[in-house]
JSON list of N, CA and C in Angstrom, two decimals:
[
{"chain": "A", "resi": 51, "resn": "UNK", "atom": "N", "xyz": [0.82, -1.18, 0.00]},
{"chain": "A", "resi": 51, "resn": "UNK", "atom": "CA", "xyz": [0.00, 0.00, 0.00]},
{"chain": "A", "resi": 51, "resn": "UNK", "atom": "C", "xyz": [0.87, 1.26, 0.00]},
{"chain": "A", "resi": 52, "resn": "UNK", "atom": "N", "xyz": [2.23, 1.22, 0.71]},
{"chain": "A", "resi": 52, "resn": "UNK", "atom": "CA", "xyz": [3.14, 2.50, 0.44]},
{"chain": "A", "resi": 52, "resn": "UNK", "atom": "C", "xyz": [3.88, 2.53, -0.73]},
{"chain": "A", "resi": 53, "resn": "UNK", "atom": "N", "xyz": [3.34, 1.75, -1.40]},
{"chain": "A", "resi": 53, "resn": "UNK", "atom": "CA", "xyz": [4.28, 1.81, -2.31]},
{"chain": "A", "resi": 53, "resn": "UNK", "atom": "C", "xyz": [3.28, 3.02, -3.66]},
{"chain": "A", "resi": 54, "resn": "UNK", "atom": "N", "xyz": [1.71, 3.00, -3.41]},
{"chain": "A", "resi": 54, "resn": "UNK", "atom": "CA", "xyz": [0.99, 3.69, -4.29]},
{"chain": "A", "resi": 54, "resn": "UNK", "atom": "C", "xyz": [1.32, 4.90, -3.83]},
{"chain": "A", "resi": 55, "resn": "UNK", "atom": "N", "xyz": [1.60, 5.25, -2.91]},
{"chain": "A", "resi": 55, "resn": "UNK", "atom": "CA", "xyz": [2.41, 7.07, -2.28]},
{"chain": "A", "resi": 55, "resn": "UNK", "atom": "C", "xyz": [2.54, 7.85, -3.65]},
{"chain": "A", "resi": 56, "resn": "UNK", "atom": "N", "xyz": [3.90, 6.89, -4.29]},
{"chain": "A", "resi": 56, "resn": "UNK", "atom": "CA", "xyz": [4.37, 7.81, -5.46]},
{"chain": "A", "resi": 56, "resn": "UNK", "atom": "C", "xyz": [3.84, 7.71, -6.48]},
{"chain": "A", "resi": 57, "resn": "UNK", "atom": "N", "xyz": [2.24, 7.45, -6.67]},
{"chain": "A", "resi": 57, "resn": "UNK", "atom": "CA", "xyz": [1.44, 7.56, -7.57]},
{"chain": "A", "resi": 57, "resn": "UNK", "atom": "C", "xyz": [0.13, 8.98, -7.43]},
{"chain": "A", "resi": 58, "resn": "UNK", "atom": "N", "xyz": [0.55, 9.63, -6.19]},
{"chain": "A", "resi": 58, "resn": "UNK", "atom": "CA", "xyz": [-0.18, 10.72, -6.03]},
{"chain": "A", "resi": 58, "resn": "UNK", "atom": "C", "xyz": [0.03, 11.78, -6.60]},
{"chain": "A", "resi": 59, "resn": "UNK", "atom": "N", "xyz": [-0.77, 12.69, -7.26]},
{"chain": "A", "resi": 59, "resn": "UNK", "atom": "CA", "xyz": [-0.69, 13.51, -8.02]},
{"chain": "A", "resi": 59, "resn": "UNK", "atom": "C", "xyz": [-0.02, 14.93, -7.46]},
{"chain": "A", "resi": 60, "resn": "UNK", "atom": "N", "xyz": [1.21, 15.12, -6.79]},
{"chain": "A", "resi": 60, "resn": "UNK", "atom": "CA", "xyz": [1.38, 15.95, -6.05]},
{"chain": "A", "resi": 60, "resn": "UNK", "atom": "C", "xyz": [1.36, 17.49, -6.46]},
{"chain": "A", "resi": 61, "resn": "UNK", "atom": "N", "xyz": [0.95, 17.53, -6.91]},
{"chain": "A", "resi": 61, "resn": "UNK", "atom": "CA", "xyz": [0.99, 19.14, -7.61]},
{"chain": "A", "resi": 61, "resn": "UNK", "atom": "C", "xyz": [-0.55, 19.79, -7.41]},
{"chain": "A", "resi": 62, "resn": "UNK", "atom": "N", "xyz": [-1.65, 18.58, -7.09]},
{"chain": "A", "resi": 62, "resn": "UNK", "atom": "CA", "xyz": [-3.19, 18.80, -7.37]},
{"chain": "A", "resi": 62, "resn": "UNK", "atom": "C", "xyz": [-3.22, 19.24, -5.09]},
{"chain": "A", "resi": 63, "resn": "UNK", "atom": "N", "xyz": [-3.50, 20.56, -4.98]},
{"chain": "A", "resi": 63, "resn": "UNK", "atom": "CA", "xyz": [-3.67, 20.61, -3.30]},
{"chain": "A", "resi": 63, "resn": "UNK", "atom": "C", "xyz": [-4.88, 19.79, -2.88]},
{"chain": "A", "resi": 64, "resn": "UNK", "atom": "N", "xyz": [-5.97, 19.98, -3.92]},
{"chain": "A", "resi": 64, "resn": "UNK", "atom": "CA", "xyz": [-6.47, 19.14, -3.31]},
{"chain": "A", "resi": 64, "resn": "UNK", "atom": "C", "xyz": [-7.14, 17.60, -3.42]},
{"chain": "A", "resi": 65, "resn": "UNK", "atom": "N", "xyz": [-6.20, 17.25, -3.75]},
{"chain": "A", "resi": 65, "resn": "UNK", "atom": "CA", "xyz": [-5.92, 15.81, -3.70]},
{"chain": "A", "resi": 65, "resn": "UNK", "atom": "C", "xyz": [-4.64, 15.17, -2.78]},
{"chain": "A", "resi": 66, "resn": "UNK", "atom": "N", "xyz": [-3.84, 16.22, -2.38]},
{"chain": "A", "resi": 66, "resn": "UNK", "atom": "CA", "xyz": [-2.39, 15.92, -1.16]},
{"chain": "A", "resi": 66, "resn": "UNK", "atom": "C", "xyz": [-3.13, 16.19, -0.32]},
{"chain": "A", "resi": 67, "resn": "UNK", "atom": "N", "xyz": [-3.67, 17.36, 0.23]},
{"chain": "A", "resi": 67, "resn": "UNK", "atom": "CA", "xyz": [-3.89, 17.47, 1.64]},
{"chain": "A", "resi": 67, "resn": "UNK", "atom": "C", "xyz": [-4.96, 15.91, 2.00]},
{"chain": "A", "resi": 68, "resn": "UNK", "atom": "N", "xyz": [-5.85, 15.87, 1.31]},
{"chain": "A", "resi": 68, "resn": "UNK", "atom": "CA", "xyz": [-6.48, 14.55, 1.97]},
{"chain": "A", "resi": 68, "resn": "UNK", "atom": "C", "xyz": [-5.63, 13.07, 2.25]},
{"chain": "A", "resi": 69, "resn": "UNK", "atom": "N", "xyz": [-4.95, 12.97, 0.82]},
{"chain": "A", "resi": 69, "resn": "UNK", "atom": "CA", "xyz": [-4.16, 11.87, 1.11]},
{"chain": "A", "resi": 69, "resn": "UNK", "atom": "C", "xyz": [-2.99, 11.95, 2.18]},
{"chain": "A", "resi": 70, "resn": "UNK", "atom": "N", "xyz": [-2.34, 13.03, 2.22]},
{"chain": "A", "resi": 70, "resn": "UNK", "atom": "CA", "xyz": [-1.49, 13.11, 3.23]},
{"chain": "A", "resi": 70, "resn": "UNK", "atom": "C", "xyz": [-1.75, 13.23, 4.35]},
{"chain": "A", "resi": 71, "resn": "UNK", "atom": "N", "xyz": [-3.01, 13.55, 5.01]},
{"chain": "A", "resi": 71, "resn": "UNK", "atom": "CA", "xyz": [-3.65, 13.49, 6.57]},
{"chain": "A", "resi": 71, "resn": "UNK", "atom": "C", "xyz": [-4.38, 12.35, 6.42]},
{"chain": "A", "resi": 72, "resn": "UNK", "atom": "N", "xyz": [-4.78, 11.49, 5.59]},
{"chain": "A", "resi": 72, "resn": "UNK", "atom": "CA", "xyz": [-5.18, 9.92, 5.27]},
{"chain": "A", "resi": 72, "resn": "UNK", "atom": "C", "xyz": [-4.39, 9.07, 5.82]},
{"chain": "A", "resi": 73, "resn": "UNK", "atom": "N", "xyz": [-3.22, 9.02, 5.43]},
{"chain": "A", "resi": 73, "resn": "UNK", "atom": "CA", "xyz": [-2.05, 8.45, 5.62]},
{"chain": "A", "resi": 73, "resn": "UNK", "atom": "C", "xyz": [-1.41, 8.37, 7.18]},
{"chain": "A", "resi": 74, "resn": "UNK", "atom": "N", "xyz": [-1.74, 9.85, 7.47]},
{"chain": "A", "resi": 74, "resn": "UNK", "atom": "CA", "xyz": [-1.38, 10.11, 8.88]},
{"chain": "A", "resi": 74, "resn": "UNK", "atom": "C", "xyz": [-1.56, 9.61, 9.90]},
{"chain": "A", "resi": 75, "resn": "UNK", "atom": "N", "xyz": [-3.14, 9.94, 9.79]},
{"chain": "A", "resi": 75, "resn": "UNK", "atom": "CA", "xyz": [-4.24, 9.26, 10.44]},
{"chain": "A", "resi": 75, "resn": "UNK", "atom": "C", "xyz": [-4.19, 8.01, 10.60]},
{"chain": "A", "resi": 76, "resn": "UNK", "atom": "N", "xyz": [-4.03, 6.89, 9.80]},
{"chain": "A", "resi": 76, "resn": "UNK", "atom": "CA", "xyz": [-3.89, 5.82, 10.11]},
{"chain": "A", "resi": 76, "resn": "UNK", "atom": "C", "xyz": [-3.13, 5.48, 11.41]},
{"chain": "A", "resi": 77, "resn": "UNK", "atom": "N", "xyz": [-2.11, 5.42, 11.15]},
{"chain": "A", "resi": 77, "resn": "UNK", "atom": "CA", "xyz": [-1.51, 5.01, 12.43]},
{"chain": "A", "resi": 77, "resn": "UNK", "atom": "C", "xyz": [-1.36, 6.05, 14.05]},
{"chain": "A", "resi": 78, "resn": "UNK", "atom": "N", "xyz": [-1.83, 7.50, 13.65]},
{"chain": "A", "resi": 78, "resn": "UNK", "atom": "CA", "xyz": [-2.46, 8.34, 14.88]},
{"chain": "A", "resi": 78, "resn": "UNK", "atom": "C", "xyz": [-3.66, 7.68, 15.57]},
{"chain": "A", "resi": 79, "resn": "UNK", "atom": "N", "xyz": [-4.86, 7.32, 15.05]},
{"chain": "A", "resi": 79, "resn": "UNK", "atom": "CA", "xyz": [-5.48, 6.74, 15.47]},
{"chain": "A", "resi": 79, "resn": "UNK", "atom": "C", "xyz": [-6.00, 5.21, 15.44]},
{"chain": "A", "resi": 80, "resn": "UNK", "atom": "N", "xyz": [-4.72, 4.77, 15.22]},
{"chain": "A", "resi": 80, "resn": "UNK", "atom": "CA", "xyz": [-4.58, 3.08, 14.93]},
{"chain": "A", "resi": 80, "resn": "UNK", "atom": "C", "xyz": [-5.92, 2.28, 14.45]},
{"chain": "A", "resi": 81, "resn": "UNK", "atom": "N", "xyz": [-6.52, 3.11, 13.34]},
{"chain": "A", "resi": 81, "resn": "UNK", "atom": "CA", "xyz": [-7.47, 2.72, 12.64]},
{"chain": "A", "resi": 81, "resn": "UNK", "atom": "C", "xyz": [-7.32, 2.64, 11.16]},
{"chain": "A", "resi": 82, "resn": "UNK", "atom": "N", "xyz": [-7.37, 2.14, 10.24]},
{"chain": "A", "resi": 82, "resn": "UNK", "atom": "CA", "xyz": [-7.53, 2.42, 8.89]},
{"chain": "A", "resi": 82, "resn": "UNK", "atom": "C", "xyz": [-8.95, 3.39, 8.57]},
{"chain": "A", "resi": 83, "resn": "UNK", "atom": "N", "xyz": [-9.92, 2.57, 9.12]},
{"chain": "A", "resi": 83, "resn": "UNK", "atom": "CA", "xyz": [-11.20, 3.24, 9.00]},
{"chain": "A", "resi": 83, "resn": "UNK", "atom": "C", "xyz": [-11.33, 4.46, 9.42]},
{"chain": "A", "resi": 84, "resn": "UNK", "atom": "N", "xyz": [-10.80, 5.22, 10.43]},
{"chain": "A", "resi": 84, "resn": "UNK", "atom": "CA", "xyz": [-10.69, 6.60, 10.55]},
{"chain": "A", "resi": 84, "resn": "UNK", "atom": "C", "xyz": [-9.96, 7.19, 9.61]},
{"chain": "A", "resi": 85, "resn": "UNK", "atom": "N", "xyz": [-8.25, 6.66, 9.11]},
{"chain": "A", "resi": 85, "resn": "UNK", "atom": "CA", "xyz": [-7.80, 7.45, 8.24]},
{"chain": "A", "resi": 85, "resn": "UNK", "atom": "C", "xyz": [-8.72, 7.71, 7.27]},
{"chain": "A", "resi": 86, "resn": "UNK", "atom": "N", "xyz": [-9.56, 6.59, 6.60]},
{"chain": "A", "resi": 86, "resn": "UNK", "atom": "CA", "xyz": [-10.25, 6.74, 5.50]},
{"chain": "A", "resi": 86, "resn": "UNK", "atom": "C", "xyz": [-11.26, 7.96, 5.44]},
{"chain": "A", "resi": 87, "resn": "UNK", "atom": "N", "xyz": [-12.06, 8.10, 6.99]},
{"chain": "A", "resi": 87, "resn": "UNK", "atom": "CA", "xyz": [-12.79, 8.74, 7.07]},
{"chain": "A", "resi": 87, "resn": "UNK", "atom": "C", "xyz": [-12.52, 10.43, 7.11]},
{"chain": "A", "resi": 88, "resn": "UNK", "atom": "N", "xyz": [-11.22, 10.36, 7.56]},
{"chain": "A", "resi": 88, "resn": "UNK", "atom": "CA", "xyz": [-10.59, 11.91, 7.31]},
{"chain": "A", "resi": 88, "resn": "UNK", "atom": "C", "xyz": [-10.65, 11.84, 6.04]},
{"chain": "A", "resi": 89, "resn": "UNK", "atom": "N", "xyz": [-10.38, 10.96, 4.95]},
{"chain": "A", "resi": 89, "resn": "UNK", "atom": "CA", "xyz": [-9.86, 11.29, 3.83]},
{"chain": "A", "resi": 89, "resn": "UNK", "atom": "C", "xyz": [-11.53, 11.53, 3.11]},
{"chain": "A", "resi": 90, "resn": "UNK", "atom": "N", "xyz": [-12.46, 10.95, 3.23]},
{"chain": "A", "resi": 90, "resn": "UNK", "atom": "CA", "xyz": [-13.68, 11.13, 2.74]},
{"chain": "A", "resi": 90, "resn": "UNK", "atom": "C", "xyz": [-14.37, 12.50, 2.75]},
{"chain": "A", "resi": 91, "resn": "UNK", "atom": "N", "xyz": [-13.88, 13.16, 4.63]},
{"chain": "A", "resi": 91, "resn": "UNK", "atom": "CA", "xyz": [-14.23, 14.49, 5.18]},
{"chain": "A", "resi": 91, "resn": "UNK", "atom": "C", "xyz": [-13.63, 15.45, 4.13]},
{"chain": "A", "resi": 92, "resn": "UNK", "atom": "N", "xyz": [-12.23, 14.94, 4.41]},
{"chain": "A", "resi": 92, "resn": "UNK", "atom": "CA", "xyz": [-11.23, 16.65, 4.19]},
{"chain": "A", "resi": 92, "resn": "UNK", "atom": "C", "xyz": [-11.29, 16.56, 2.64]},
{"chain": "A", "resi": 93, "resn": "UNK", "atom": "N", "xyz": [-11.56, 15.69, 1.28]},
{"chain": "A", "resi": 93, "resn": "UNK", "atom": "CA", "xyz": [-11.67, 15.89, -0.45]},
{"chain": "A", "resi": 93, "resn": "UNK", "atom": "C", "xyz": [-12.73, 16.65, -0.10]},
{"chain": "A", "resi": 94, "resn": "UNK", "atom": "N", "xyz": [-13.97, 16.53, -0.23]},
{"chain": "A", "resi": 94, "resn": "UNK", "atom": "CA", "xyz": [-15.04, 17.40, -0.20]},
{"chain": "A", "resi": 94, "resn": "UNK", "atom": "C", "xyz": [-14.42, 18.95, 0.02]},
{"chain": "A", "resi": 95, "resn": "UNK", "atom": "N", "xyz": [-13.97, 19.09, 1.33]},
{"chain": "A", "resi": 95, "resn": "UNK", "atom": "CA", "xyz": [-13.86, 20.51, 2.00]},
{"chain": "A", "resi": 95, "resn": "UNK", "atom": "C", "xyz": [-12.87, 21.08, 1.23]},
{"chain": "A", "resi": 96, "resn": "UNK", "atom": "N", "xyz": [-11.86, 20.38, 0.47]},
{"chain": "A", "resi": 96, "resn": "UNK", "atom": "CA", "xyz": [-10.84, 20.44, -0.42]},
{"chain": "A", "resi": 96, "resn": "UNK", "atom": "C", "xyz": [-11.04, 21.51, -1.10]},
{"chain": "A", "resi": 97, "resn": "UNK", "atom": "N", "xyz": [-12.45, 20.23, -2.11]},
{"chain": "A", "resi": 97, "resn": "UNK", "atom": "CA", "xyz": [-12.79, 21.16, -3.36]},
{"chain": "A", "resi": 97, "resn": "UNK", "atom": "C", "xyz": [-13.79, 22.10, -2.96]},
{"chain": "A", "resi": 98, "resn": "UNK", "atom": "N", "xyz": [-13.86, 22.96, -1.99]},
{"chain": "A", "resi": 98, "resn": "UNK", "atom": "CA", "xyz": [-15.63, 23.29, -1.50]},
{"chain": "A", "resi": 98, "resn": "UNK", "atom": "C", "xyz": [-14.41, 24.51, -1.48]},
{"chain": "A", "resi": 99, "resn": "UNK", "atom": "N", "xyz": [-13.11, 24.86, -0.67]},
{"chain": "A", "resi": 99, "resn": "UNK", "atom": "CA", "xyz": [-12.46, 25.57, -0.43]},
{"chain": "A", "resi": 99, "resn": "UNK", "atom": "C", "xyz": [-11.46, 26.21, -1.95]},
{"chain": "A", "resi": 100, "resn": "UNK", "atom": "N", "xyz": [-11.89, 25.31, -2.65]},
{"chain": "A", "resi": 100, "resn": "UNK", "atom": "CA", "xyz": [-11.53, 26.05, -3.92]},
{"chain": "A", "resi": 100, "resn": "UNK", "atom": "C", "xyz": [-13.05, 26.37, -4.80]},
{"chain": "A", "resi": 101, "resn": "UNK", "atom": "N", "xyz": [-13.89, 26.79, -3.89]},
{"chain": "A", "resi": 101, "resn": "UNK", "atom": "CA", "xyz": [-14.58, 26.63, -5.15]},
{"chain": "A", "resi": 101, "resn": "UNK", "atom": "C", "xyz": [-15.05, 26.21, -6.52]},
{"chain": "A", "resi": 102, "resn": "UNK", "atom": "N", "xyz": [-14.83, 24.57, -5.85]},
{"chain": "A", "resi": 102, "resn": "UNK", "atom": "CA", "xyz": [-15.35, 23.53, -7.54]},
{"chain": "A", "resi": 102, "resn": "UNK", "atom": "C", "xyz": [-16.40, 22.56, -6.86]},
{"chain": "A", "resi": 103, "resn": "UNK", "atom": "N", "xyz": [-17.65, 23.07, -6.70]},
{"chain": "A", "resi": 103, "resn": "UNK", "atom": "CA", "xyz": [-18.71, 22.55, -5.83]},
{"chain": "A", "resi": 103, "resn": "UNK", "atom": "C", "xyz": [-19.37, 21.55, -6.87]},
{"chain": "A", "resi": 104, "resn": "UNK", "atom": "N", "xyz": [-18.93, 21.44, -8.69]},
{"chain": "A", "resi": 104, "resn": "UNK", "atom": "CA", "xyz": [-20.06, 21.07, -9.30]},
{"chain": "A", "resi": 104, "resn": "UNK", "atom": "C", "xyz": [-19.09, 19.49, -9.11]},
{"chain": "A", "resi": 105, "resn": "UNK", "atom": "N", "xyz": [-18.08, 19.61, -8.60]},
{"chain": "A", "resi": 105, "resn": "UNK", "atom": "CA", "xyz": [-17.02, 18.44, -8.93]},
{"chain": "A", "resi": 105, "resn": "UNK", "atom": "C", "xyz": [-17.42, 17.32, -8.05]},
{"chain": "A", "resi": 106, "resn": "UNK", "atom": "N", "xyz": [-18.26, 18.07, -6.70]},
{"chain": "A", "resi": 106, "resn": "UNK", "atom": "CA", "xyz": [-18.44, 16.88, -5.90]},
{"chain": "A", "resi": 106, "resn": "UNK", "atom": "C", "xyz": [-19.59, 15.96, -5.71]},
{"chain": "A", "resi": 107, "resn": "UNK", "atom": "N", "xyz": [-19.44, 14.91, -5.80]},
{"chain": "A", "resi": 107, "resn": "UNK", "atom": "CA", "xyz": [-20.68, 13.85, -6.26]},
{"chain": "A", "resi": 107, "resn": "UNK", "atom": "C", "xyz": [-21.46, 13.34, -4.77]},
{"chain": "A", "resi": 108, "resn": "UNK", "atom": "N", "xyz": [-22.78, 14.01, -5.17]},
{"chain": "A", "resi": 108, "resn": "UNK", "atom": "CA", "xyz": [-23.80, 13.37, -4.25]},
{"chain": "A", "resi": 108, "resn": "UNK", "atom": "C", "xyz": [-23.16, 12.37, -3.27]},
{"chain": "A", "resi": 109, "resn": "UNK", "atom": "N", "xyz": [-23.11, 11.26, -3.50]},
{"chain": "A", "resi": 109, "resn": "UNK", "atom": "CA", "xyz": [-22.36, 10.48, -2.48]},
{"chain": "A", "resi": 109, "resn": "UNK", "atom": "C", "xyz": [-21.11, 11.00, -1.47]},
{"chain": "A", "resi": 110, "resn": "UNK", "atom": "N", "xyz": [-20.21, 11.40, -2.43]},
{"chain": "A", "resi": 110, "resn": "UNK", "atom": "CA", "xyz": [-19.70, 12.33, -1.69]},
{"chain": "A", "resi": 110, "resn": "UNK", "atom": "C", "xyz": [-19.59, 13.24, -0.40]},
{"chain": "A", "resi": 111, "resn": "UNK", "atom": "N", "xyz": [-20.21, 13.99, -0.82]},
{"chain": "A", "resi": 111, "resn": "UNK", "atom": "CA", "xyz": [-21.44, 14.98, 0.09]},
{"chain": "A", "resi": 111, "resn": "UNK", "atom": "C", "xyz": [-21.76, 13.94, 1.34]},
{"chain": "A", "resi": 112, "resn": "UNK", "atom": "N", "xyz": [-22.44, 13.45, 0.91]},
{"chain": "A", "resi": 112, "resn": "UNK", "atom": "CA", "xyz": [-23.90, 12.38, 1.75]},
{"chain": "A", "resi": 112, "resn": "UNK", "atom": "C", "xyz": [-22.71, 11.80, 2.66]},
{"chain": "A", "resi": 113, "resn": "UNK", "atom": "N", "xyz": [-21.56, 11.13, 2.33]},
{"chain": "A", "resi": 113, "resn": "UNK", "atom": "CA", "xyz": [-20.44, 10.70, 3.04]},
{"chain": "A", "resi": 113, "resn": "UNK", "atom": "C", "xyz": [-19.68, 11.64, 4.12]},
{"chain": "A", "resi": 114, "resn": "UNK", "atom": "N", "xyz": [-19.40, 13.18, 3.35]},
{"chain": "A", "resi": 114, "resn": "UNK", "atom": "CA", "xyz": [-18.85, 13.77, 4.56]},
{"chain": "A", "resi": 114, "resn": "UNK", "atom": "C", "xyz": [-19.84, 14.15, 5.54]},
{"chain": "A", "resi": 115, "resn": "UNK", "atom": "N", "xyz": [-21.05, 14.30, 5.03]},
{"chain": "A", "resi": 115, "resn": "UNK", "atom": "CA", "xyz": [-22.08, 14.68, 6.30]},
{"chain": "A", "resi": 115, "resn": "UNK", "atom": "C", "xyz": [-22.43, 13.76, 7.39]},
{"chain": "A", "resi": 116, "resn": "UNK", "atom": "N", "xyz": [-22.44, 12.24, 6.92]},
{"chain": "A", "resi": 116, "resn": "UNK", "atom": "CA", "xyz": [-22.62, 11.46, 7.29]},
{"chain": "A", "resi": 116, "resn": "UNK", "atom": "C", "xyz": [-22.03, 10.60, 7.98]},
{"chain": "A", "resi": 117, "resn": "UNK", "atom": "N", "xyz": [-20.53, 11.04, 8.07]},
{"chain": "A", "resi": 117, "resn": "UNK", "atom": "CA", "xyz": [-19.50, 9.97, 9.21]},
{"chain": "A", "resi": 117, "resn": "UNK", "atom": "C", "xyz": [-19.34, 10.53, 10.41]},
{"chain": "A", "resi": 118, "resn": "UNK", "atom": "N", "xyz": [-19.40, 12.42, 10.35]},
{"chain": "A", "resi": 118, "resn": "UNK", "atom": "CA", "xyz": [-19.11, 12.74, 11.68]},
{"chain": "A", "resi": 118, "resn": "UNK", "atom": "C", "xyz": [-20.09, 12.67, 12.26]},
{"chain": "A", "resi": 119, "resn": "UNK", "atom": "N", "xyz": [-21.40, 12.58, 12.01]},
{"chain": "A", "resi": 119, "resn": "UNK", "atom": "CA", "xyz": [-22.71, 12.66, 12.33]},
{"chain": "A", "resi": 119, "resn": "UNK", "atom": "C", "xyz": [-23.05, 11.13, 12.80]},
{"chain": "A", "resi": 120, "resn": "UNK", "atom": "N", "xyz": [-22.46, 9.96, 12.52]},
{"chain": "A", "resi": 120, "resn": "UNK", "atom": "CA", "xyz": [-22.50, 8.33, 13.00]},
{"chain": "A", "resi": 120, "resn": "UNK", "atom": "C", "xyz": [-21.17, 8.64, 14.32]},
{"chain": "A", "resi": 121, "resn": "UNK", "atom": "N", "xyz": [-19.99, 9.13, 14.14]},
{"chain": "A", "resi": 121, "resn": "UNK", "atom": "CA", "xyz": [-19.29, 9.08, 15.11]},
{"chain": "A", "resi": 121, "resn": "UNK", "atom": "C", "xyz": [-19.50, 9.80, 16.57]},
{"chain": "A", "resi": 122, "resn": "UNK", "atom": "N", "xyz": [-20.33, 10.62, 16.30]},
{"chain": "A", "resi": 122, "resn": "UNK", "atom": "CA", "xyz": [-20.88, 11.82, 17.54]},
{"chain": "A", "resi": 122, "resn": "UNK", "atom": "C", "xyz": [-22.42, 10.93, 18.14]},
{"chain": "A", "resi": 123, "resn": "UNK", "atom": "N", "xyz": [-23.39, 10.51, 17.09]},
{"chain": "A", "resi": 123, "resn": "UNK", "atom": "CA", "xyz": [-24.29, 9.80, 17.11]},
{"chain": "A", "resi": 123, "resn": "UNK", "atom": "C", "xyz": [-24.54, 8.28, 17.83]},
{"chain": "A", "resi": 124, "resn": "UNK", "atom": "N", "xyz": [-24.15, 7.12, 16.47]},
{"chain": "A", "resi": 124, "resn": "UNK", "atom": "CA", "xyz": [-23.91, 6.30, 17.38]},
{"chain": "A", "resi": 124, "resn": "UNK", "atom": "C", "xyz": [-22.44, 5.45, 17.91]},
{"chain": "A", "resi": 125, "resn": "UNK", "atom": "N", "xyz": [-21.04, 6.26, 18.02]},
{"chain": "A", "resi": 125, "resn": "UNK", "atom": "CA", "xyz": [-19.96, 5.99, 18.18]},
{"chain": "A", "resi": 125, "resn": "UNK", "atom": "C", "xyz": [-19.92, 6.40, 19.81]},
{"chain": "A", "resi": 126, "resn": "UNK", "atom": "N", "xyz": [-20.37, 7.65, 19.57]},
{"chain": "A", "resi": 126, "resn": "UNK", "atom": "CA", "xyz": [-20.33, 8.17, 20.93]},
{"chain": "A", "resi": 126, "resn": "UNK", "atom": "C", "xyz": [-18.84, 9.53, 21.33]},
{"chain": "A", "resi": 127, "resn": "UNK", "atom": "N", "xyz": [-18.47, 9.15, 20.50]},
{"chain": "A", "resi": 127, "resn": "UNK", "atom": "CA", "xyz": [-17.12, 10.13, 19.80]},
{"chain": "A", "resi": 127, "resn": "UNK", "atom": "C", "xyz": [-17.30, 11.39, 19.94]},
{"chain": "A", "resi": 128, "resn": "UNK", "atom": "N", "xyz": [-16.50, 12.44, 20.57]},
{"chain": "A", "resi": 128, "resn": "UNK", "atom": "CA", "xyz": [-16.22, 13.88, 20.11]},
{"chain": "A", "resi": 128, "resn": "UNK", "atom": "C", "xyz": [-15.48, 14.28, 19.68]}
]
């Protein structure tokens, strides 16, 4: 899996910042499933912060609204 690293498009911001706090995350919170879930959060806010809102797909959306809202909900998480 580290080996796809140097297949990231590093020049695109927002496509590094997610993958690179993706990555992070993993082993900060000794979850895969959290890294993932940062990485689901922070693309959205990515492109929302550059203003390319038509780029992001329904699911998308429905995903970042929807994990912190299960982790606060029924995780129990703050």
């Amino acid at each position: 899996m580290a080996m796809d690293i140097r297949n990231i498009d590093w020049s695109k911001i927002e496509i590094v910042i997610p993958a690179f706090l993706t990555i992070i995350m993993m082993p900060l919170t000794s979850s895969v499933a959290m890294g993932l879930a940062f990485g689901f959060i922070l693309y959205p806010l990515a492109l929302l912060a550059q203003k390319r809102y038509k780029e992001i797909h329904p699911i998308i959306g429905f995903a970042q609204i929807s994990e912190p809202l299960k982790k606060i909900i029924i995780d129990g998480e703050t």
